[in-house]
Tab-separated table of C-alpha atoms in Angstrom:
chain	number	residue	atom	x	y	z
Y	1	MET	CA	-30.982	-86.024	-3.747
Y	2	LYS	CA	-27.425	-85.134	-4.238
Y	3	ASN	CA	-26.725	-83.640	-7.783
Y	4	LEU	CA	-23.750	-85.240	-9.538
Y	5	ILE	CA	-22.691	-84.465	-13.100
Y	6	TRP	CA	-23.869	-87.221	-15.415
Y	7	LEU	CA	-22.033	-89.138	-18.069
Y	8	PHE	CA	-24.399	-89.709	-20.984
Y	9	LEU	CA	-25.037	-93.388	-21.437
Y	10	SER	CA	-24.323	-95.334	-24.592
Y	11	CYS	CA	-27.177	-96.628	-26.729
Y	12	ALA	CA	-26.566	-100.174	-25.519
Y	13	VAL	CA	-26.849	-99.143	-21.880
Y	14	LEU	CA	-29.878	-97.008	-22.597
Y	15	SER	CA	-31.544	-99.948	-24.289
Y	16	CYS	CA	-30.914	-102.081	-21.221
Y	17	GLN	CA	-32.099	-99.299	-18.955
Y	18	SER	CA	-35.383	-98.996	-20.846
Y	19	LYS	CA	-36.155	-102.632	-20.057
Y	20	VAL	CA	-35.337	-102.200	-16.384
Y	21	SER	CA	-37.362	-99.014	-16.182
Y	22	GLU	CA	-40.555	-100.957	-16.905
Y	23	GLN	CA	-40.114	-102.985	-13.743
Y	24	LYS	CA	-41.145	-101.796	-10.297
Y	25	ILE	CA	-38.066	-101.538	-8.092
Y	26	ALA	CA	-39.146	-100.710	-4.545
Y	27	ASP	CA	-40.908	-103.263	-2.351
Y	28	SER	CA	-42.194	-102.046	1.003
Y	29	ALA	CA	-41.487	-105.473	2.510
Y	30	ASP	CA	-37.772	-104.650	2.144
Y	31	TYR	CA	-37.864	-101.526	4.323
Y	32	ASN	CA	-41.109	-101.520	6.329
Y	33	GLN	CA	-39.196	-102.467	9.440
Y	34	PHE	CA	-37.284	-99.183	9.253
Y	35	LEU	CA	-40.534	-97.213	9.056
Y	36	GLU	CA	-42.658	-99.092	11.547
Y	37	GLU	CA	-40.168	-99.361	14.385
Y	38	SER	CA	-39.698	-96.337	16.592
Y	39	PRO	CA	-36.171	-94.954	16.287
Y	40	SER	CA	-33.988	-96.140	19.121
Y	41	GLN	CA	-32.695	-92.618	19.768
Y	42	GLN	CA	-29.666	-94.421	21.173
Y	43	SER	CA	-27.217	-92.483	19.028
Y	44	LEU	CA	-28.739	-89.127	19.993
Y	45	GLU	CA	-29.007	-90.077	23.661
Y	46	THR	CA	-25.395	-91.243	23.730
Y	47	LEU	CA	-24.299	-88.034	22.044
Y	48	ASN	CA	-26.253	-85.886	24.501
Y	49	GLU	CA	-24.660	-87.780	27.374
Y	50	GLU	CA	-21.219	-87.043	25.937
Y	51	ILE	CA	-22.087	-83.378	25.570
Y	52	GLN	CA	-23.304	-83.230	29.149
Y	53	PHE	CA	-20.134	-84.973	30.356
Y	54	TRP	CA	-17.842	-82.416	28.704
Y	55	GLU	CA	-20.050	-79.490	29.706
Y	56	ASN	CA	-19.698	-80.600	33.348
Y	57	LYS	CA	-15.932	-80.771	32.990
Y	58	LEU	CA	-15.900	-77.357	31.305
Y	59	SER	CA	-17.886	-75.823	34.140
Y	60	ILE	CA	-15.034	-76.830	36.466
Y	61	SER	CA	-12.268	-75.701	34.070
Y	62	PRO	CA	-13.893	-72.999	31.881
Y	63	ASN	CA	-10.695	-72.175	29.999
Y	64	SER	CA	-9.766	-75.683	28.933
Y	65	PHE	CA	-9.346	-75.575	25.169
Y	66	THR	CA	-9.448	-79.403	25.158
Y	67	TYR	CA	-12.943	-79.505	26.672
Y	68	ILE	CA	-14.126	-76.689	24.423
Y	69	SER	CA	-12.790	-78.483	21.343
Y	70	LYS	CA	-14.507	-81.717	22.383
Y	71	LEU	CA	-17.837	-79.916	22.739
Y	72	ALA	CA	-17.376	-78.193	19.380
Y	73	GLY	CA	-16.870	-81.520	17.630
Y	74	LEU	CA	-19.844	-83.110	19.380
Y	75	ASN	CA	-22.129	-80.268	18.317
Y	76	SER	CA	-20.999	-80.668	14.722
Y	77	ARG	CA	-21.852	-84.378	14.963
Y	78	LYS	CA	-25.245	-83.529	16.433
Y	79	PHE	CA	-26.116	-81.439	13.379
Y	80	ARG	CA	-25.372	-84.417	11.144
Y	81	LEU	CA	-27.611	-86.540	13.339
Y	82	ASP	CA	-30.743	-84.385	13.679
Y	83	GLY	CA	-30.276	-81.631	11.083
Y	84	SER	CA	-30.805	-78.716	13.479
Y	85	VAL	CA	-28.662	-75.906	12.119
Y	86	GLU	CA	-28.112	-74.197	15.480
Y	87	HIS	CA	-25.653	-76.983	16.393
Y	88	ILE	CA	-23.285	-75.808	13.643
Y	89	TYR	CA	-23.320	-72.269	15.020
Y	90	THR	CA	-22.611	-73.591	18.511
Y	91	SER	CA	-19.769	-75.687	17.111
Y	92	ASP	CA	-18.268	-72.698	15.278
Y	93	SER	CA	-18.355	-70.439	18.323
Y	94	LEU	CA	-16.688	-73.115	20.456
Y	95	TYR	CA	-13.936	-73.761	17.907
Y	96	LYS	CA	-13.211	-70.021	17.693
Y	97	ARG	CA	-13.054	-69.853	21.474
Y	98	ALA	CA	-10.653	-72.798	21.489
Y	99	LEU	CA	-8.444	-71.004	18.958
Y	100	GLU	CA	-7.909	-68.179	21.428
Y	101	LEU	CA	-6.931	-70.570	24.223
Y	102	ASN	CA	-4.900	-73.192	22.335
Y	103	PRO	CA	-1.136	-72.792	22.989
Y	104	PHE	CA	-0.189	-75.490	20.455
Y	105	SER	CA	-0.736	-76.032	16.741
Y	106	LYS	CA	-4.093	-74.732	15.571
Y	107	ALA	CA	-4.200	-76.874	12.404
Y	108	GLY	CA	-6.899	-79.214	13.707
Y	109	LEU	CA	-9.119	-76.334	14.815
Y	110	TYR	CA	-8.793	-74.585	11.455
Y	111	GLN	CA	-9.606	-77.877	9.737
Y	112	ALA	CA	-12.753	-78.226	11.820
Y	113	LEU	CA	-13.829	-74.673	11.007
Y	114	SER	CA	-13.188	-75.371	7.328
Y	115	GLY	CA	-15.383	-78.477	7.512
Y	116	ASN	CA	-18.179	-76.547	9.221
Y	117	SER	CA	-17.944	-73.828	6.575
Y	118	ILE	CA	-18.380	-76.408	3.820
Y	119	THR	CA	-21.485	-77.691	5.611
Y	120	LYS	CA	-22.873	-74.141	5.668
Y	121	HIS	CA	-21.945	-73.572	1.994
Y	122	GLU	CA	-19.610	-70.780	3.052
Y	123	PHE	CA	-16.925	-72.042	0.691
Y	124	ALA	CA	-14.715	-68.945	0.679
Y	125	ASP	CA	-14.452	-69.290	4.467
Y	126	ALA	CA	-13.715	-72.990	4.063
Y	127	LYS	CA	-10.831	-72.127	1.740
Y	128	LYS	CA	-9.541	-69.455	4.147
Y	129	TYR	CA	-9.534	-71.801	7.136
Y	130	ALA	CA	-7.866	-74.595	5.164
Y	131	GLU	CA	-5.098	-72.225	4.071
Y	132	LEU	CA	-4.634	-71.077	7.677
Y	133	ALA	CA	-4.333	-74.723	8.694
Y	134	LEU	CA	-1.605	-75.249	6.085
Y	135	LEU	CA	0.384	-72.370	7.575
Y	136	GLU	CA	0.491	-74.237	10.889
Y	137	GLY	CA	2.810	-76.765	9.251
Y	138	ASP	CA	1.274	-80.053	10.418
Y	139	LYS	CA	-1.627	-82.284	9.341
Y	140	LYS	CA	-1.009	-81.095	5.802
Y	141	MET	CA	-2.369	-84.082	3.903
Y	142	SER	CA	-5.861	-83.923	5.462
Y	143	THR	CA	-5.813	-80.136	5.128
Y	144	TYR	CA	-5.072	-80.346	1.412
Y	145	TYR	CA	-8.111	-82.552	0.949
Y	146	LEU	CA	-10.304	-80.016	2.742
Y	147	LEU	CA	-8.842	-77.303	0.541
Y	148	PHE	CA	-9.641	-79.445	-2.505
Y	149	ASP	CA	-13.294	-79.658	-1.405
Y	150	ALA	CA	-13.537	-75.887	-1.041
Y	151	LEU	CA	-11.784	-75.177	-4.334
Y	152	MET	CA	-14.109	-77.474	-6.279
Y	153	GLU	CA	-17.122	-75.622	-4.919
Y	154	LEU	CA	-15.535	-72.275	-5.798
Y	155	GLY	CA	-14.813	-73.299	-9.377
Y	156	GLU	CA	-11.022	-73.323	-8.928
Y	157	TYR	CA	-10.736	-76.639	-10.721
Y	158	GLN	CA	-7.135	-76.303	-11.918
Y	159	ARG	CA	-5.784	-75.716	-8.431
Y	160	ALA	CA	-7.957	-78.532	-7.052
Y	161	THR	CA	-6.581	-80.896	-9.685
Y	162	GLY	CA	-3.071	-79.838	-8.748
Y	163	ILE	CA	-3.695	-80.863	-5.142
Y	164	LEU	CA	-4.647	-84.370	-6.248
Y	165	ASN	CA	-1.681	-84.631	-8.591
Y	166	MET	CA	0.752	-83.819	-5.789
Y	167	GLN	CA	-0.455	-86.655	-3.540
Y	168	GLU	CA	2.003	-89.542	-3.384
Y	169	ASN	CA	-0.375	-92.186	-2.001
Y	170	LYS	CA	-3.189	-92.555	-4.498
Y	171	ASN	CA	-4.830	-95.538	-2.822
Y	172	THR	CA	-6.255	-93.932	0.312
Y	173	PHE	CA	-9.949	-93.419	0.912
Y	174	ASP	CA	-9.537	-89.645	1.015
Y	175	TYR	CA	-7.718	-89.586	-2.308
Y	176	LEU	CA	-10.150	-91.927	-4.062
Y	177	VAL	CA	-13.205	-89.986	-2.896
Y	178	ARG	CA	-11.750	-86.714	-4.218
Y	179	SER	CA	-10.675	-88.344	-7.464
Y	180	SER	CA	-14.229	-89.602	-7.823
Y	181	LYS	CA	-15.533	-86.069	-7.354
Y	182	LEU	CA	-13.154	-84.716	-9.978
Y	183	ALA	CA	-14.062	-87.464	-12.465
Y	184	ASP	CA	-17.716	-86.641	-11.899
Y	185	HIS	CA	-17.049	-82.952	-12.534
Y	186	ASN	CA	-15.256	-83.885	-15.759
Y	187	GLY	CA	-18.329	-85.804	-16.923
Y	188	ASP	CA	-16.955	-89.330	-16.454
Y	189	LEU	CA	-19.559	-90.892	-14.187
Y	190	ASP	CA	-18.404	-94.463	-14.869
Y	191	GLN	CA	-14.931	-93.571	-13.608
Y	192	ALA	CA	-16.395	-91.630	-10.672
Y	193	ILE	CA	-18.359	-94.712	-9.609
Y	194	ALA	CA	-15.377	-97.028	-10.042
Y	195	LEU	CA	-13.238	-94.787	-7.836
Y	196	MET	CA	-15.936	-94.520	-5.173
Y	197	GLU	CA	-16.304	-98.297	-5.192
Y	198	GLN	CA	-12.555	-98.622	-4.625
Y	199	GLY	CA	-12.816	-96.159	-1.771
Y	200	PHE	CA	-15.690	-98.097	-0.254
Y	201	GLU	CA	-13.687	-101.319	-0.291
Y	202	ARG	CA	-11.050	-99.618	1.880
Y	203	VAL	CA	-13.482	-98.483	4.608
Y	204	LYS	CA	-16.325	-101.008	4.559
Y	205	ALA	CA	-15.216	-102.431	7.901
Y	206	ASP	CA	-15.833	-99.024	9.517
Y	207	ASN	CA	-19.569	-98.670	10.222
Y	208	SER	CA	-19.622	-94.891	9.953
Y	209	LEU	CA	-17.651	-94.711	6.714
Y	210	PHE	CA	-19.549	-97.727	5.346
Y	211	THR	CA	-22.835	-95.824	5.545
Y	212	TRP	CA	-21.349	-92.635	4.076
Y	213	ALA	CA	-19.627	-94.339	1.151
Y	214	LYS	CA	-22.393	-96.812	0.340
Y	215	SER	CA	-25.162	-94.188	0.478
Y	216	ASN	CA	-23.113	-91.988	-1.856
Y	217	LEU	CA	-22.785	-94.945	-4.184
Y	218	GLY	CA	-26.557	-95.314	-3.979
Y	219	ASP	CA	-26.907	-91.753	-5.237
Y	220	MET	CA	-24.354	-92.263	-7.998
Y	221	TYR	CA	-25.931	-95.499	-9.217
Y	222	GLY	CA	-29.228	-93.640	-9.506
Y	223	HIS	CA	-27.573	-90.902	-11.545
Y	224	ALA	CA	-26.206	-93.568	-13.897
Y	225	GLY	CA	-29.660	-95.102	-14.373
Y	226	ARG	CA	-28.725	-98.158	-12.298
Y	227	ILE	CA	-31.862	-97.910	-10.190
Y	228	GLN	CA	-31.798	-101.463	-8.845
Y	229	ASP	CA	-28.193	-101.032	-7.708
Y	230	SER	CA	-29.134	-97.719	-6.113
Y	231	TYR	CA	-32.018	-99.332	-4.234
Y	232	ASN	CA	-29.854	-102.236	-3.056
Y	233	ALA	CA	-27.187	-99.840	-1.794
Y	234	TYR	CA	-29.698	-97.892	0.303
Y	235	LEU	CA	-31.028	-101.137	1.784
Y	236	GLU	CA	-27.495	-102.226	2.694
Y	237	VAL	CA	-26.989	-98.954	4.548
Y	238	LEU	CA	-30.305	-99.250	6.383
Y	239	ASN	CA	-29.479	-102.773	7.495
Y	240	LYS	CA	-26.335	-101.331	9.061
Y	241	ASN	CA	-27.978	-98.146	10.334
Y	242	PRO	CA	-31.817	-98.262	10.447
Y	243	GLU	CA	-31.929	-94.520	11.123
Y	244	HIS	CA	-29.958	-93.423	8.078
Y	245	TRP	CA	-32.512	-90.905	6.874
Y	246	HIS	CA	-30.741	-90.058	3.616
Y	247	SER	CA	-31.060	-93.649	2.440
Y	248	LEU	CA	-34.764	-93.666	3.244
Y	249	GLN	CA	-35.107	-90.447	1.242
Y	250	GLY	CA	-33.337	-92.197	-1.624
Y	251	ILE	CA	-35.856	-95.039	-1.514
Y	252	ALA	CA	-38.686	-92.487	-1.403
Y	253	TRP	CA	-37.302	-90.894	-4.577
Y	254	ILE	CA	-37.173	-94.304	-6.288
Y	255	ASN	CA	-40.822	-94.843	-5.370
Y	256	PHE	CA	-41.727	-91.457	-6.830
Y	257	ALA	CA	-39.417	-90.898	-9.807
Y	258	HIS	CA	-39.141	-94.489	-11.003
Y	259	ASP	CA	-42.117	-96.478	-9.728
Y	260	LYS	CA	-44.567	-93.525	-9.751
Y	261	ASN	CA	-45.836	-94.735	-6.365
Y	262	THR	CA	-46.557	-91.351	-4.810
Y	263	ALA	CA	-48.434	-92.715	-1.807
Y	264	GLU	CA	-45.457	-94.793	-0.749
Y	265	ALA	CA	-43.012	-91.969	-1.394
Y	266	LYS	CA	-45.072	-89.662	0.837
Y	267	ARG	CA	-45.320	-92.308	3.566
Y	268	ILE	CA	-41.541	-92.606	3.707
Y	269	LEU	CA	-40.856	-88.872	3.521
Y	270	ASN	CA	-43.351	-88.006	6.250
Y	271	LYS	CA	-41.727	-90.614	8.483
Y	272	VAL	CA	-38.286	-89.123	7.857
Y	273	LYS	CA	-39.625	-85.602	8.351
Y	274	SER	CA	-40.802	-86.499	11.835
Y	275	HIS	CA	-37.254	-87.353	12.875
Y	276	ILE	CA	-34.908	-84.944	11.114
Y	277	ASP	CA	-35.078	-81.202	10.562
Y	278	ASP	CA	-34.443	-81.069	6.807
Y	279	PRO	CA	-36.330	-78.441	4.752
Y	280	GLN	CA	-35.574	-80.352	1.534
Y	281	ILE	CA	-38.172	-82.969	2.450
Y	282	THR	CA	-40.881	-80.314	2.239
Y	283	LEU	CA	-39.665	-79.359	-1.247
Y	284	ILE	CA	-39.830	-82.977	-2.454
Y	285	LEU	CA	-43.329	-83.318	-1.006
Y	286	SER	CA	-44.353	-80.194	-2.927
Y	287	GLU	CA	-43.064	-81.784	-6.143
Y	288	ILE	CA	-45.092	-84.903	-5.459
Y	289	ALA	CA	-48.204	-82.805	-4.792
Y	290	ASP	CA	-47.612	-81.007	-8.093
Y	291	TYR	CA	-47.301	-84.351	-9.876
Y	292	GLU	CA	-50.602	-85.434	-8.309
Y	293	ASN	CA	-52.139	-82.205	-9.635
Y	294	ASP	CA	-52.819	-80.891	-6.128
Y	295	LYS	CA	-51.685	-77.372	-6.966
Y	296	ALA	CA	-53.021	-75.821	-3.774
Y	297	LEU	CA	-51.026	-78.177	-1.548
Y	298	SER	CA	-47.958	-77.866	-3.752
Y	299	ASN	CA	-48.005	-74.062	-3.521
Y	300	GLU	CA	-48.549	-74.204	0.235
Y	301	LEU	CA	-45.565	-76.520	0.678
Y	302	LYS	CA	-43.356	-74.389	-1.572
Y	303	LYS	CA	-44.195	-71.267	0.396
Y	304	ASP	CA	-43.508	-73.128	3.643
Y	305	TYR	CA	-40.165	-74.311	2.292
Y	306	TYR	CA	-39.272	-70.846	1.063
Y	307	ALA	CA	-40.061	-69.249	4.418
Y	308	ARG	CA	-37.852	-71.754	6.248
Y	309	ALA	CA	-34.963	-72.139	3.810
Y	310	SER	CA	-34.582	-68.395	3.244
Y	311	SER	CA	-34.071	-67.806	6.965
Y	312	PRO	CA	-30.686	-66.113	7.578
Y	313	GLN	CA	-29.649	-68.980	9.850
Y	314	TYR	CA	-29.266	-71.260	6.812
Y	315	LEU	CA	-26.871	-68.825	5.079
Y	316	GLY	CA	-26.380	-70.168	1.546
Y	317	MET	CA	-27.218	-73.814	2.181
Y	318	TYR	CA	-30.370	-73.805	0.058
Y	319	ASN	CA	-29.700	-70.939	-2.345
Y	320	LYS	CA	-29.923	-73.087	-5.470
Y	321	TYR	CA	-33.466	-74.167	-4.658
Y	322	LEU	CA	-34.497	-70.721	-3.493
Y	323	ILE	CA	-33.314	-69.233	-6.790
Y	324	LEU	CA	-35.271	-71.793	-8.803
Y	325	LEU	CA	-38.408	-71.172	-6.743
Y	326	GLU	CA	-38.052	-67.403	-7.056
Y	327	ALA	CA	-37.411	-67.593	-10.788
Y	328	GLU	CA	-40.177	-70.074	-11.596
Y	329	ASP	CA	-43.001	-70.963	-9.205
Y	330	LEU	CA	-43.067	-67.856	-7.032
Y	331	GLU	CA	-42.366	-65.454	-9.927
Y	332	MET	CA	-40.078	-63.339	-7.739
Y	333	HIS	CA	-37.815	-62.486	-10.669
Y	334	ASP	CA	-35.893	-59.601	-9.132
Y	335	ALA	CA	-35.232	-61.607	-5.978
Y	336	ALA	CA	-34.007	-64.534	-8.088
Y	337	LEU	CA	-31.626	-62.289	-10.021
Y	338	THR	CA	-30.280	-60.695	-6.852
Y	339	ARG	CA	-29.678	-64.047	-5.171
Y	340	ALA	CA	-28.268	-65.708	-8.308
Y	341	THR	CA	-25.894	-62.791	-8.957
Y	342	ALA	CA	-24.570	-62.942	-5.391
Y	343	GLU	CA	-24.176	-66.728	-5.581
Y	344	GLN	CA	-22.383	-66.567	-8.943
Y	345	GLU	CA	-19.984	-63.930	-7.634
Y	346	LYS	CA	-19.117	-66.147	-4.670
Y	347	ARG	CA	-18.958	-69.337	-6.736
Y	348	PRO	CA	-18.225	-68.718	-10.427
Y	349	THR	CA	-18.991	-72.295	-11.457
Y	350	PRO	CA	-20.937	-73.288	-14.600
Y	351	GLU	CA	-23.819	-74.388	-12.376
Y	352	MET	CA	-24.039	-70.994	-10.666
Y	353	TYR	CA	-23.876	-69.197	-14.026
Y	354	ASP	CA	-26.694	-71.490	-15.121
Y	355	LEU	CA	-28.886	-70.305	-12.247
Y	356	LEU	CA	-28.147	-66.709	-13.215
Y	357	ALA	CA	-28.899	-67.329	-16.905
Y	358	TRP	CA	-32.110	-69.150	-15.998
Y	359	SER	CA	-33.173	-66.260	-13.764
Y	360	TYR	CA	-32.651	-63.808	-16.644
Y	361	PHE	CA	-34.571	-66.111	-18.983
Y	362	GLN	CA	-37.503	-66.458	-16.585
Y	363	LYS	CA	-37.662	-62.670	-16.315
Y	364	GLY	CA	-37.864	-62.418	-20.105
Y	365	ASN	CA	-34.308	-61.315	-20.915
Y	366	ASN	CA	-33.520	-64.003	-23.489
Y	367	GLU	CA	-30.501	-62.195	-24.885
Y	368	LYS	CA	-28.694	-61.936	-21.543
Y	369	ALA	CA	-29.492	-65.559	-20.792
Y	370	LEU	CA	-27.989	-66.574	-24.153
Y	371	GLU	CA	-24.866	-64.477	-23.564
Y	372	LEU	CA	-24.233	-66.204	-20.220
Y	373	ALA	CA	-24.970	-69.610	-21.730
Y	374	LYS	CA	-22.451	-69.156	-24.537
Y	375	ASN	CA	-19.694	-67.619	-22.415
Y	376	HIS	CA	-19.902	-69.484	-19.117
Y	377	ILE	CA	-22.058	-72.638	-19.340
Y	378	GLU	CA	-21.961	-74.348	-22.729
Y	379	ASP	CA	-19.457	-77.246	-22.884
Y	380	LYS	CA	-18.579	-76.676	-19.222
Y	381	SER	CA	-21.213	-78.824	-17.488
Y	382	SER	CA	-23.082	-82.007	-18.338
Y	383	HIS	CA	-25.493	-81.760	-15.427
Y	384	PRO	CA	-28.965	-82.713	-16.750
Y	385	GLU	CA	-30.697	-79.685	-15.251
Y	386	VAL	CA	-28.118	-77.402	-16.858
Y	387	LEU	CA	-28.644	-79.156	-20.205
Y	388	TYR	CA	-32.397	-78.644	-19.887
Y	389	HIS	CA	-31.927	-74.938	-19.230
Y	390	LEU	CA	-29.455	-74.633	-22.122
Y	391	GLY	CA	-31.922	-76.348	-24.434
Y	392	VAL	CA	-34.735	-73.972	-23.538
Y	393	ILE	CA	-32.528	-70.860	-23.714
Y	394	PHE	CA	-31.053	-71.744	-27.113
Y	395	LYS	CA	-34.427	-72.719	-28.531
Y	396	ASN	CA	-35.979	-69.444	-27.431
Y	397	ASN	CA	-33.140	-67.569	-29.113
Y	398	ASN	CA	-33.835	-69.242	-32.485
Y	399	PHE	CA	-31.120	-71.900	-32.186
Y	400	GLU	CA	-33.658	-74.676	-32.515
Y	401	LYS	CA	-31.324	-77.474	-33.622
Y	402	LYS	CA	-28.846	-76.871	-30.814
Y	403	GLY	CA	-31.646	-76.375	-28.279
Y	404	ASN	CA	-33.313	-79.653	-29.210
Y	405	ALA	CA	-29.984	-81.468	-28.984
Y	406	TYR	CA	-29.502	-80.276	-25.402
Y	407	LEU	CA	-33.081	-81.171	-24.492
Y	408	LYS	CA	-32.681	-84.690	-25.870
Y	409	GLU	CA	-29.480	-85.156	-23.871
Y	410	ALA	CA	-31.227	-83.950	-20.726
Y	411	LEU	CA	-34.060	-86.391	-21.401
Y	412	GLU	CA	-31.613	-89.271	-20.929
Y	413	SER	CA	-31.557	-88.392	-17.207
Y	414	THR	CA	-35.229	-88.706	-16.370
Y	415	PHE	CA	-34.745	-90.436	-13.014
Y	416	GLU	CA	-32.545	-87.710	-11.585
Y	417	LEU	CA	-34.671	-84.889	-12.987
Y	418	GLY	CA	-37.964	-86.405	-11.851
Y	419	PRO	CA	-41.328	-86.691	-13.621
Y	420	LEU	CA	-42.193	-82.982	-13.607
Y	421	THR	CA	-39.022	-81.731	-15.265
Y	422	THR	CA	-39.117	-84.675	-17.662
Y	423	GLU	CA	-42.566	-83.588	-18.809
Y	424	LYS	CA	-41.352	-79.998	-19.239
Y	425	ILE	CA	-38.516	-81.223	-21.459
Y	426	LYS	CA	-40.911	-83.243	-23.620
Y	427	LEU	CA	-43.165	-80.213	-24.031
Y	428	ALA	CA	-40.164	-78.039	-24.904
Y	429	LEU	CA	-39.135	-80.501	-27.612
Y	430	LYS	CA	-42.619	-80.295	-29.139
Y	431	SER	CA	-42.724	-76.495	-29.125
C-alpha cells in the first residue's frame, strides 16, 4: 500500500466513517473473474515481441542509438509489468550506452535515467539526471516535473514548491498530479484528492493513464477512510485492466484491514504473487499470519522477505521496511541504526528521521529518540505511522499527555495502519 500523509478527519466525518466501518465492503463476486481466469499474458507477449524486434535490428546496426534507446524504454516497461528488477538495470545500461552514441540533444535520455533512478529509490541520482537534462535546453517542462519528484523525496520541499509556482499552465495532468503530492505532504488530503480527481478527468480516455490515476485515487480514498470509494476505484481499474496487480492488492488489503477476512486476503495475494515478482506481498502475508497468531509462519515469511529485499540488487527500494524489521521483529538494532542513518543522510525528510528515531528507541536509547523527535519530526509530518512512533517516544520520556495525544491521532487511521499496529496503539494508550 502506498503511504500518503493523512489529513485528520473531522468529528462529523469520523462519525460517518464509524457507521460504514461496521459494514463488510469486499464481495468476491465482484472480482472472482480476475482471480479465476488465467492471465492473458498478451501484454507481456506483445512486449517481448517488441524487444525481440528491436534486438534484431540492433544486431544489424549495433551502434544505432535509436534502437538502443527503444530497447531501454521497453525494458523499463517490462519491469513495471512483471516486477523483475533486472529489467531496470538492463534499461539503465542501455540508456547510458545511448548517451555515448547520441549526436543530438540528450535531454530525453537523461529524463529516462532520472525516471529509472526514482524507481530504484536512488533520488540523488534522479535529481542529478534531471538537472543534466535541463542543461540540454529542451523538454524543460517535463524535466522540471521529474526534478520536482526527486526533490520531494530528498526533502527539498521549498525548491519543489518553487518549480510548481513557476508553471504557467496549471491545468495539465502533470501539474495537477504534482500539486496533489504537495498538498498531501502539507497534510491536506482532501485537497490532494480533489487535485488527483481533476487530473484523472483529463486523462480518463487514455487506458494507461486511467489505470494509474484511478488506482492512485483508490489508495488515497482508503487513506481518507473512504473504503467503499477505494474499493470501487480498484474495481473500475480491474474492469479496464484485469491484470492490474496493484488494484488486486488493494482489494486484498480491504479484505484484511477492514473486513478482517484473512482467508480471502490470502487467496488474492497468493494469486498476485504467482504473477508478479514483488517482495512486498510476502511482507503483507507475514502480517496476516501474525494477526492469525501463526507466529512461526509470520517469522518465516519475514525472514524470507528480509533475505530477498536486502539483496544489493534492490538498492534502497525497500529500506523503510527493512529498517522496521531490523528494529522490531528481527531485533537487529545495530543494523537498523546503520541503515536508518544512511537513509536519513541521503533523504533528510521527517519520515526518514522518524525511522532513525524509532531505531534508537527500539535499541533503548530513549533520550536520542526524543531529541530527534523534537528537532526533526514533530509538527513536520502527519503520517499515521510517524504519529504512532512520536506517541510512544514521548510517552516513554515522561511526556504522557503529549504522547497520548499523538497516539489518539494515529488511531484515527486504523485502516491504513492495519489491525496489528492499531492494537499496539491501543495497548500504548493503556500503558
